[in-house]
Amino acid sequence: MAEKKKIVIVGAGPVGSLAALYASSRGYEVEVYELRGDLRNAETTPLNFTKSINLALSERGINALRSAADETLLNRLLAQTIPMHGRMIHTRSATGALSQQSQLYDVHGRFQRSVDRGGLNDILLDHLDSLPNVTFFFQHKLTGADFRQKKAWFEVMNKSTPSSGRAREIEIDFDLLIGADGAHSAARFHMMKFARMNYQQDYIDCLWCEFTMPPTASNEFAIHPNRLHIWPAGNFMFIALPNLDKSFVCTLFGPVELFNKLEAGSDKELVSMFDKHFPGVSTHIRPVDLVAQFKRNPHLPLVNIKCSPHHYGDSVVIIGDAANAMVPFYGQGMNAGLESVRVLFAKLDESQNTAQALAAYTEERITDAHAIADLAIANYIEMRSSVTSPFYKLRKYIEESLDKYLPALGWATQYSRVSFSNMRYSEVIQRSRRQQFILTWILRSSVLVGLYGGATILPYLLSRRSQRFLGRV
Amino acid sequence: MAEKKKIVIVGAGPVGSLAALYASSRGYEVEVYELRGDLRNAETTPLNFTKSINLALSERGINALRSAADETLLNRLLAQTIPMHGRMIHTRSATGALSQQSQLYDVHGRFQRSVDRGGLNDILLDHLDSLPNVTFFFQHKLTGADFRQKKAWFEVMNKSTPSSGRAREIEIDFDLLIGADGAHSAARFHMMKFARMNYQQDYIDCLWCEFTMPPTASNEFAIHPNRLHIWPAGNFMFIALPNLDKSFVCTLFGPVELFNKLEAGSDKELVSMFDKHFPGVSTHIRPVDLVAQFKRNPHLPLVNIKCSPHHYGDSVVIIGDAANAMVPFYGQGMNAGLESVRVLFAKLDESQNTAQALAAYTEERITDAHAIADLAIANYIEMRSSVTSPFYKLRKYIEESLDKYLPALGWATQYSRVSFSNMRYSEVIQRSRRQQFILTWILRSSVLVGLYGGATILPYLLSRRSQRFLGRV
């Protein structure tokens, strides 16, 4: 190119870092501005401790990394993860005994990965540091932007600056600004002054609080390391994801009313709530620590954000949570964010005209962004209660049997399409609706043929005749 | 009260000014912070020229003023207005002749008032200046707020400060902060960091551009002074509201596509569009001025904002456009804003507990805020096209006849309930739905009894029997 174009990225989290990697490999001059201090310094306290430190990484996240990272880098990134082959459902039987039920994610053995946000981010930042055309500016807060003149203003913060004090402000130019600065995006806020952006944010009636389950005395994982553990309790739940250091990051999710009750109640009440609904947890996290962590760690809300468009002209585009924050129940937040980087640069690669490329990105991505946001909400219901229902298990069994024995039919569960494929989220929903229709018919039939209909239907389905009837779904 | 509580109001427009008046009369210490310079100085150019200078003032706006202003002040305010007794629909007949059709707003003679935003605002500000417990701070920009600590930060701007430069920042305390700073409210933005606010903004596919129709050569109104003039054109329209100086403020409303076409087209094309669709306009605004004004005046979007809650704890509440920006087609934006002040202080008067009062305000107001926002959208369809349809006119005739001849039935048009009463917007919708149901029945019957059914039904309705049947609607 005659003159190297300059891409400014706001936000140095996993999504912003990956965008920097994509931009760098295409020869752009890349500047990354981050509100916080260098995320690799241990003393960098997040300004808003509002993000879980553990995330699920699945195929579409890995695919987006794969398209930009060489094998060495990809392997270093994946070394930060622990495979989770399925859910482990913790309940108490009628006799009061602890019960653990393993539900594998995929009949073909594919799995989710539990990943430490910081570890993944550090490796990306280290790698970007070695690239000649990427420069970082930490402690730079976006305070304004003119997306017609392609100028942005950042406040240069330093530790001695009180939050209400005044600091130095710098003005920078750019050809394209990419906002990857999270759900409370300043880039989006300033873009909204230029784009006629339809925007919707909805808080669900659910708060969350993080806990840590330490390794055992003999330094082993306290519970199965390769599972996403769930203690479902109707309209609330407790979950646990494994860490590399053999601890687990756990999260309590529940309605505001439950949190209010627990906050107002005694320590003893908190512990008995755990013992009643989350059997076994207090043997792995000491009751005194449960109480201390509930009091110390923030109780945070969950927001669902949809907006359109995701760009303005040829000068700004928002990606990741900035454009598409979702509730965490499908484990797709970071995956969707990383995928949005891949899709964005695919559009930029396809067209010489940046405005057209960004418009094409918005058009394709919004459909998928809305789709995964809706799926994430729906999965909350499934995780906190449906996982234990007999109907849910029967349906899962039938769907997975179809997936396992009839791959030629193209049958797959919604979960596996979302987590183990790169099919567009919107297409996943369409396919699932078709399968749902057929499955409802199967389930109705199975009731007719008797109590074991769910199992006996399989030989029928395996016949050539039903294959012709079902077609390729 | 033991200690005078301090209310900080952000925004010195009509809604913020009225809130200051209410707060002052209740003995609060009142501080009003306004981003712009003193709105009364002619050289104060609005930072964002995004508000129409003419507004419709109707009963609920006046009622809100009446509850706080003495008779002298109220009369001074009303002297800034021109009555509009109805719409004047401008069309061209099949033969090409100009046609003006007057549609009165109300069979009882009640009317809307066209009011100059600046004139109304100046009088309120002058009056507030005379009150000992109200202080103004112009050129103060809200830059941050801590609604737990009840502190806010304002940047003190001055003319020599370039927009990107640094200015002095002050920190202030408050007991209650009222955000009346418009659709792009900074108060709301900062409140969203504390409240779990569901928020939705939608741009409609419509831009607007303002024009001025000067007085005639003999210094008279160019068209009927006591009408809201409409040139309906299907999916776009032109309207005109009278000014005290005998000019008219006019607005072109149309889809983005129309504006794009006009912006790309020639001057001649713009003028022929006016001549084709807005008959007579170019005899009152010279074609050269039409073109010049279309080029000079901004082409601005219209946004619909719904959010919930409108308050956080006992420390902040948002009112007017900040909480409830609507499209301008029902002429209720300012009226709803002024009414929100009345409702807010009624709740504050009822309870000693500010948090409870604000929660009660949110609960009541959100229903009504959403209701009027929806009505305003619906009226856009009516104004730009339905006003000329025979079905619309027949229905209007029947509804108004019922209103006129059967006041005992409590029958009233939706328009008159919105514009000439203080009934809650949400109740207006409920009542209208009931009437709609009955009216549909009447219209169906009228079709059955023949072409003149719409007229002949009246004697029947006047019978005692039908009064019993209809009940009190």
mmCIF file with all atom_site columns, N, CA and C in Angstrom, chain B residues 267-310:
data_model
loop_
_atom_site.group_PDB
_atom_site.id
_atom_site.type_symbol
_atom_site.label_atom_id
_atom_site.label_alt_id
_atom_site.label_comp_id
_atom_site.label_asym_id
_atom_site.label_entity_id
_atom_site.label_seq_id
_atom_site.pdbx_PDB_ins_code
_atom_site.Cartn_x
_atom_site.Cartn_y
_atom_site.Cartn_z
_atom_site.occupancy
_atom_site.B_iso_or_equiv
_atom_site.pdbx_formal_charge
_atom_site.auth_seq_id
_atom_site.auth_comp_id
_atom_site.auth_asym_id
_atom_site.auth_atom_id
_atom_site.pdbx_PDB_model_num
ATOM 1   N N  . ASP B 1 267 ? -30.720 21.988 -7.063 1.00 0.00 ? 267 ASP B N  1
ATOM 2   C CA . ASP B 1 267 ? -31.612 22.957 -6.419 1.00 0.00 ? 267 ASP B CA 1
ATOM 3   C C  . ASP B 1 267 ? -33.003 22.880 -7.047 1.00 0.00 ? 267 ASP B C  1
ATOM 4   N N  . LYS B 1 268 ? -32.994 22.713 -8.375 1.00 0.00 ? 268 LYS B N  1
ATOM 5   C CA . LYS B 1 268 ? -34.261 22.699 -9.111 1.00 0.00 ? 268 LYS B CA 1
ATOM 6   C C  . LYS B 1 268 ? -35.115 21.505 -8.664 1.00 0.00 ? 268 LYS B C  1
ATOM 7   N N  . GLU B 1 269 ? -34.454 20.381 -8.462 1.00 0.00 ? 269 GLU B N  1
ATOM 8   C CA . GLU B 1 269 ? -35.193 19.184 -8.024 1.00 0.00 ? 269 GLU B CA 1
ATOM 9   C C  . GLU B 1 269 ? -35.821 19.385 -6.653 1.00 0.00 ? 269 GLU B C  1
ATOM 10  N N  . LEU B 1 270 ? -35.087 20.078 -5.777 1.00 0.00 ? 270 LEU B N  1
ATOM 11  C CA . LEU B 1 270 ? -35.633 20.345 -4.438 1.00 0.00 ? 270 LEU B CA 1
ATOM 12  C C  . LEU B 1 270 ? -36.903 21.194 -4.552 1.00 0.00 ? 270 LEU B C  1
ATOM 13  N N  . VAL B 1 271 ? -36.811 22.249 -5.356 1.00 0.00 ? 271 VAL B N  1
ATOM 14  C CA . VAL B 1 271 ? -37.961 23.144 -5.491 1.00 0.00 ? 271 VAL B CA 1
ATOM 15  C C  . VAL B 1 271 ? -39.130 22.425 -6.155 1.00 0.00 ? 271 VAL B C  1
ATOM 16  N N  . SER B 1 272 ? -38.865 21.592 -7.151 1.00 0.00 ? 272 SER B N  1
ATOM 17  C CA . SER B 1 272 ? -40.011 20.902 -7.776 1.00 0.00 ? 272 SER B CA 1
ATOM 18  C C  . SER B 1 272 ? -40.619 19.874 -6.832 1.00 0.00 ? 272 SER B C  1
ATOM 19  N N  . MET B 1 273 ? -39.790 19.270 -5.985 1.00 0.00 ? 273 MET B N  1
ATOM 20  C CA . MET B 1 273 ? -40.361 18.363 -4.979 1.00 0.00 ? 273 MET B CA 1
ATOM 21  C C  . MET B 1 273 ? -41.331 19.145 -4.089 1.00 0.00 ? 273 MET B C  1
ATOM 22  N N  . PHE B 1 274 ? -40.910 20.324 -3.639 1.00 0.00 ? 274 PHE B N  1
ATOM 23  C CA . PHE B 1 274 ? -41.792 21.150 -2.812 1.00 0.00 ? 274 PHE B CA 1
ATOM 24  C C  . PHE B 1 274 ? -43.076 21.501 -3.563 1.00 0.00 ? 274 PHE B C  1
ATOM 25  N N  . ASP B 1 275 ? -42.907 21.914 -4.826 1.00 0.00 ? 275 ASP B N  1
ATOM 26  C CA . ASP B 1 275 ? -44.095 22.330 -5.575 1.00 0.00 ? 275 ASP B CA 1
ATOM 27  C C  . ASP B 1 275 ? -45.050 21.178 -5.819 1.00 0.00 ? 275 ASP B C  1
ATOM 28  N N  . LYS B 1 276 ? -44.472 19.992 -5.999 1.00 0.00 ? 276 LYS B N  1
ATOM 29  C CA . LYS B 1 276 ? -45.323 18.834 -6.275 1.00 0.00 ? 276 LYS B CA 1
ATOM 30  C C  . LYS B 1 276 ? -46.069 18.390 -5.010 1.00 0.00 ? 276 LYS B C  1
ATOM 31  N N  . HIS B 1 277 ? -45.352 18.322 -3.899 1.00 0.00 ? 277 HIS B N  1
ATOM 32  C CA . HIS B 1 277 ? -45.932 17.705 -2.707 1.00 0.00 ? 277 HIS B CA 1
ATOM 33  C C  . HIS B 1 277 ? -46.416 18.692 -1.647 1.00 0.00 ? 277 HIS B C  1
ATOM 34  N N  . PHE B 1 278 ? -45.856 19.882 -1.629 1.00 0.00 ? 278 PHE B N  1
ATOM 35  C CA . PHE B 1 278 ? -46.219 20.859 -0.600 1.00 0.00 ? 278 PHE B CA 1
ATOM 36  C C  . PHE B 1 278 ? -46.764 22.117 -1.269 1.00 0.00 ? 278 PHE B C  1
ATOM 37  N N  . PRO B 1 279 ? -47.950 21.995 -1.873 1.00 0.00 ? 279 PRO B N  1
ATOM 38  C CA . PRO B 1 279 ? -48.459 23.069 -2.712 1.00 0.00 ? 279 PRO B CA 1
ATOM 39  C C  . PRO B 1 279 ? -48.579 24.399 -1.961 1.00 0.00 ? 279 PRO B C  1
ATOM 40  N N  . GLY B 1 280 ? -48.101 25.451 -2.573 1.00 0.00 ? 280 GLY B N  1
ATOM 41  C CA . GLY B 1 280 ? -48.226 26.795 -2.009 1.00 0.00 ? 280 GLY B CA 1
ATOM 42  C C  . GLY B 1 280 ? -47.027 27.219 -1.192 1.00 0.00 ? 280 GLY B C  1
ATOM 43  N N  . VAL B 1 281 ? -46.231 26.285 -0.708 1.00 0.00 ? 281 VAL B N  1
ATOM 44  C CA . VAL B 1 281 ? -45.127 26.655 0.185  1.00 0.00 ? 281 VAL B CA 1
ATOM 45  C C  . VAL B 1 281 ? -44.161 27.612 -0.495 1.00 0.00 ? 281 VAL B C  1
ATOM 46  N N  . SER B 1 282 ? -43.843 27.340 -1.772 1.00 0.00 ? 282 SER B N  1
ATOM 47  C CA . SER B 1 282 ? -42.815 28.168 -2.413 1.00 0.00 ? 282 SER B CA 1
ATOM 48  C C  . SER B 1 282 ? -43.325 29.554 -2.777 1.00 0.00 ? 282 SER B C  1
ATOM 49  N N  . THR B 1 283 ? -44.637 29.806 -2.572 1.00 0.00 ? 283 THR B N  1
ATOM 50  C CA . THR B 1 283 ? -45.102 31.188 -2.733 1.00 0.00 ? 283 THR B CA 1
ATOM 51  C C  . THR B 1 283 ? -44.844 31.974 -1.443 1.00 0.00 ? 283 THR B C  1
ATOM 52  N N  . HIS B 1 284 ? -44.639 31.248 -0.331 1.00 0.00 ? 284 HIS B N  1
ATOM 53  C CA . HIS B 1 284 ? -44.409 31.926 0.958  1.00 0.00 ? 284 HIS B CA 1
ATOM 54  C C  . HIS B 1 284 ? -42.936 31.896 1.366  1.00 0.00 ? 284 HIS B C  1
ATOM 55  N N  . ILE B 1 285 ? -42.231 30.842 0.972  1.00 0.00 ? 285 ILE B N  1
ATOM 56  C CA . ILE B 1 285 ? -40.784 30.820 1.162  1.00 0.00 ? 285 ILE B CA 1
ATOM 57  C C  . ILE B 1 285 ? -40.189 30.830 -0.238 1.00 0.00 ? 285 ILE B C  1
ATOM 58  N N  . ARG B 1 286 ? -39.422 31.855 -0.570 1.00 0.00 ? 286 ARG B N  1
ATOM 59  C CA . ARG B 1 286 ? -38.880 31.958 -1.925 1.00 0.00 ? 286 ARG B CA 1
ATOM 60  C C  . ARG B 1 286 ? -38.037 30.714 -2.240 1.00 0.00 ? 286 ARG B C  1
ATOM 61  N N  . PRO B 1 287 ? -38.138 30.205 -3.458 1.00 0.00 ? 287 PRO B N  1
ATOM 62  C CA . PRO B 1 287 ? -37.371 29.001 -3.823 1.00 0.00 ? 287 PRO B CA 1
ATOM 63  C C  . PRO B 1 287 ? -35.895 29.123 -3.450 1.00 0.00 ? 287 PRO B C  1
ATOM 64  N N  . VAL B 1 288 ? -35.306 30.292 -3.662 1.00 0.00 ? 288 VAL B N  1
ATOM 65  C CA . VAL B 1 288 ? -33.890 30.459 -3.352 1.00 0.00 ? 288 VAL B CA 1
ATOM 66  C C  . VAL B 1 288 ? -33.646 30.282 -1.843 1.00 0.00 ? 288 VAL B C  1
ATOM 67  N N  . ASP B 1 289 ? -34.629 30.712 -1.038 1.00 0.00 ? 289 ASP B N  1
ATOM 68  C CA . ASP B 1 289 ? -34.493 30.537 0.423  1.00 0.00 ? 289 ASP B CA 1
ATOM 69  C C  . ASP B 1 289 ? -34.712 29.086 0.850  1.00 0.00 ? 289 ASP B C  1
ATOM 70  N N  . LEU B 1 290 ? -35.667 28.443 0.170  1.00 0.00 ? 290 LEU B N  1
ATOM 71  C CA . LEU B 1 290 ? -35.890 27.014 0.447  1.00 0.00 ? 290 LEU B CA 1
ATOM 72  C C  . LEU B 1 290 ? -34.585 26.247 0.272  1.00 0.00 ? 290 LEU B C  1
ATOM 73  N N  . VAL B 1 291 ? -33.934 26.501 -0.853 1.00 0.00 ? 291 VAL B N  1
ATOM 74  C CA . VAL B 1 291 ? -32.686 25.801 -1.157 1.00 0.00 ? 291 VAL B CA 1
ATOM 75  C C  . VAL B 1 291 ? -31.607 26.162 -0.134 1.00 0.00 ? 291 VAL B C  1
ATOM 76  N N  . ALA B 1 292 ? -31.480 27.457 0.140  1.00 0.00 ? 292 ALA B N  1
ATOM 77  C CA . ALA B 1 292 ? -30.437 27.917 1.068  1.00 0.00 ? 292 ALA B CA 1
ATOM 78  C C  . ALA B 1 292 ? -30.653 27.328 2.462  1.00 0.00 ? 292 ALA B C  1
ATOM 79  N N  . GLN B 1 293 ? -31.921 27.306 2.914  1.00 0.00 ? 293 GLN B N  1
ATOM 80  C CA . GLN B 1 293 ? -32.199 26.795 4.265  1.00 0.00 ? 293 GLN B CA 1
ATOM 81  C C  . GLN B 1 293 ? -31.983 25.280 4.336  1.00 0.00 ? 293 GLN B C  1
ATOM 82  N N  . PHE B 1 294 ? -32.363 24.590 3.266  1.00 0.00 ? 294 PHE B N  1
ATOM 83  C CA . PHE B 1 294 ? -32.146 23.136 3.265  1.00 0.00 ? 294 PHE B CA 1
ATOM 84  C C  . PHE B 1 294 ? -30.660 22.822 3.355  1.00 0.00 ? 294 PHE B C  1
ATOM 85  N N  . LYS B 1 295 ? -29.844 23.666 2.707  1.00 0.00 ? 295 LYS B N  1
ATOM 86  C CA . LYS B 1 295 ? -28.403 23.423 2.727  1.00 0.00 ? 295 LYS B CA 1
ATOM 87  C C  . LYS B 1 295 ? -27.771 23.865 4.046  1.00 0.00 ? 295 LYS B C  1
ATOM 88  N N  . ARG B 1 296 ? -28.276 24.973 4.608  1.00 0.00 ? 296 ARG B N  1
ATOM 89  C CA . ARG B 1 296 ? -27.651 25.545 5.799  1.00 0.00 ? 296 ARG B CA 1
ATOM 90  C C  . ARG B 1 296 ? -28.082 24.813 7.078  1.00 0.00 ? 296 ARG B C  1
ATOM 91  N N  . ASN B 1 297 ? -29.355 24.521 7.180  1.00 0.00 ? 297 ASN B N  1
ATOM 92  C CA . ASN B 1 297 ? -29.853 23.944 8.443  1.00 0.00 ? 297 ASN B CA 1
ATOM 93  C C  . ASN B 1 297 ? -29.540 22.451 8.535  1.00 0.00 ? 297 ASN B C  1
ATOM 94  N N  . PRO B 1 298 ? -29.260 21.992 9.737  1.00 0.00 ? 298 PRO B N  1
ATOM 95  C CA . PRO B 1 298 ? -28.869 20.584 9.866  1.00 0.00 ? 298 PRO B CA 1
ATOM 96  C C  . PRO B 1 298 ? -30.022 19.632 9.548  1.00 0.00 ? 298 PRO B C  1
ATOM 97  N N  . HIS B 1 299 ? -29.658 18.456 9.091  1.00 0.00 ? 299 HIS B N  1
ATOM 98  C CA . HIS B 1 299 ? -30.631 17.389 8.831  1.00 0.00 ? 299 HIS B CA 1
ATOM 99  C C  . HIS B 1 299 ? -30.488 16.407 9.984  1.00 0.00 ? 299 HIS B C  1
ATOM 100 N N  . LEU B 1 300 ? -31.488 16.373 10.821 1.00 0.00 ? 300 LEU B N  1
ATOM 101 C CA . LEU B 1 300 ? -31.315 15.723 12.119 1.00 0.00 ? 300 LEU B CA 1
ATOM 102 C C  . LEU B 1 300 ? -32.199 14.502 12.285 1.00 0.00 ? 300 LEU B C  1
ATOM 103 N N  . PRO B 1 301 ? -31.744 13.535 13.081 1.00 0.00 ? 301 PRO B N  1
ATOM 104 C CA . PRO B 1 301 ? -32.518 12.306 13.290 1.00 0.00 ? 301 PRO B CA 1
ATOM 105 C C  . PRO B 1 301 ? -33.553 12.471 14.410 1.00 0.00 ? 301 PRO B C  1
ATOM 106 N N  . LEU B 1 302 ? -34.397 11.490 14.549 1.00 0.00 ? 302 LEU B N  1
ATOM 107 C CA . LEU B 1 302 ? -35.405 11.464 15.611 1.00 0.00 ? 302 LEU B CA 1
ATOM 108 C C  . LEU B 1 302 ? -35.252 10.168 16.394 1.00 0.00 ? 302 LEU B C  1
ATOM 109 N N  . VAL B 1 303 ? -35.178 10.309 17.687 1.00 0.00 ? 303 VAL B N  1
ATOM 110 C CA . VAL B 1 303 ? -34.940 9.132  18.503 1.00 0.00 ? 303 VAL B CA 1
ATOM 111 C C  . VAL B 1 303 ? -36.051 8.947  19.530 1.00 0.00 ? 303 VAL B C  1
ATOM 112 N N  . ASN B 1 304 ? -36.328 7.715  19.808 1.00 0.00 ? 304 ASN B N  1
ATOM 113 C CA . ASN B 1 304 ? -37.323 7.335  20.792 1.00 0.00 ? 304 ASN B CA 1
ATOM 114 C C  . ASN B 1 304 ? -36.560 6.644  21.924 1.00 0.00 ? 304 ASN B C  1
ATOM 115 N N  . ILE B 1 305 ? -36.684 7.150  23.140 1.00 0.00 ? 305 ILE B N  1
ATOM 116 C CA . ILE B 1 305 ? -35.922 6.582  24.260 1.00 0.00 ? 305 ILE B CA 1
ATOM 117 C C  . ILE B 1 305 ? -36.872 6.092  25.344 1.00 0.00 ? 305 ILE B C  1
ATOM 118 N N  . LYS B 1 306 ? -36.678 4.833  25.727 1.00 0.00 ? 306 LYS B N  1
ATOM 119 C CA . LYS B 1 306 ? -37.414 4.285  26.870 1.00 0.00 ? 306 LYS B CA 1
ATOM 120 C C  . LYS B 1 306 ? -36.382 3.740  27.846 1.00 0.00 ? 306 LYS B C  1
ATOM 121 N N  . CYS B 1 307 ? -36.566 4.004  29.118 1.00 0.00 ? 307 CYS B N  1
ATOM 122 C CA . CYS B 1 307 ? -35.655 3.402  30.078 1.00 0.00 ? 307 CYS B CA 1
ATOM 123 C C  . CYS B 1 307 ? -36.366 3.169  31.402 1.00 0.00 ? 307 CYS B C  1
ATOM 124 N N  . SER B 1 308 ? -35.779 2.330  32.193 1.00 0.00 ? 308 SER B N  1
ATOM 125 C CA . SER B 1 308 ? -36.361 1.988  33.480 1.00 0.00 ? 308 SER B CA 1
ATOM 126 C C  . SER B 1 308 ? -35.274 1.401  34.370 1.00 0.00 ? 308 SER B C  1
ATOM 127 N N  . PRO B 1 309 ? -35.112 1.840  35.613 1.00 0.00 ? 309 PRO B N  1
ATOM 128 C CA . PRO B 1 309 ? -35.882 2.868  36.314 1.00 0.00 ? 309 PRO B CA 1
ATOM 129 C C  . PRO B 1 309 ? -35.464 4.285  35.906 1.00 0.00 ? 309 PRO B C  1
ATOM 130 N N  . HIS B 1 310 ? -36.194 5.278  36.445 1.00 0.00 ? 310 HIS B N  1
ATOM 131 C CA . HIS B 1 310 ? -35.855 6.681  36.217 1.00 0.00 ? 310 HIS B CA 1
ATOM 132 C C  . HIS B 1 310 ? -35.077 7.258  37.399 1.00 0.00 ? 310 HIS B C  1
#
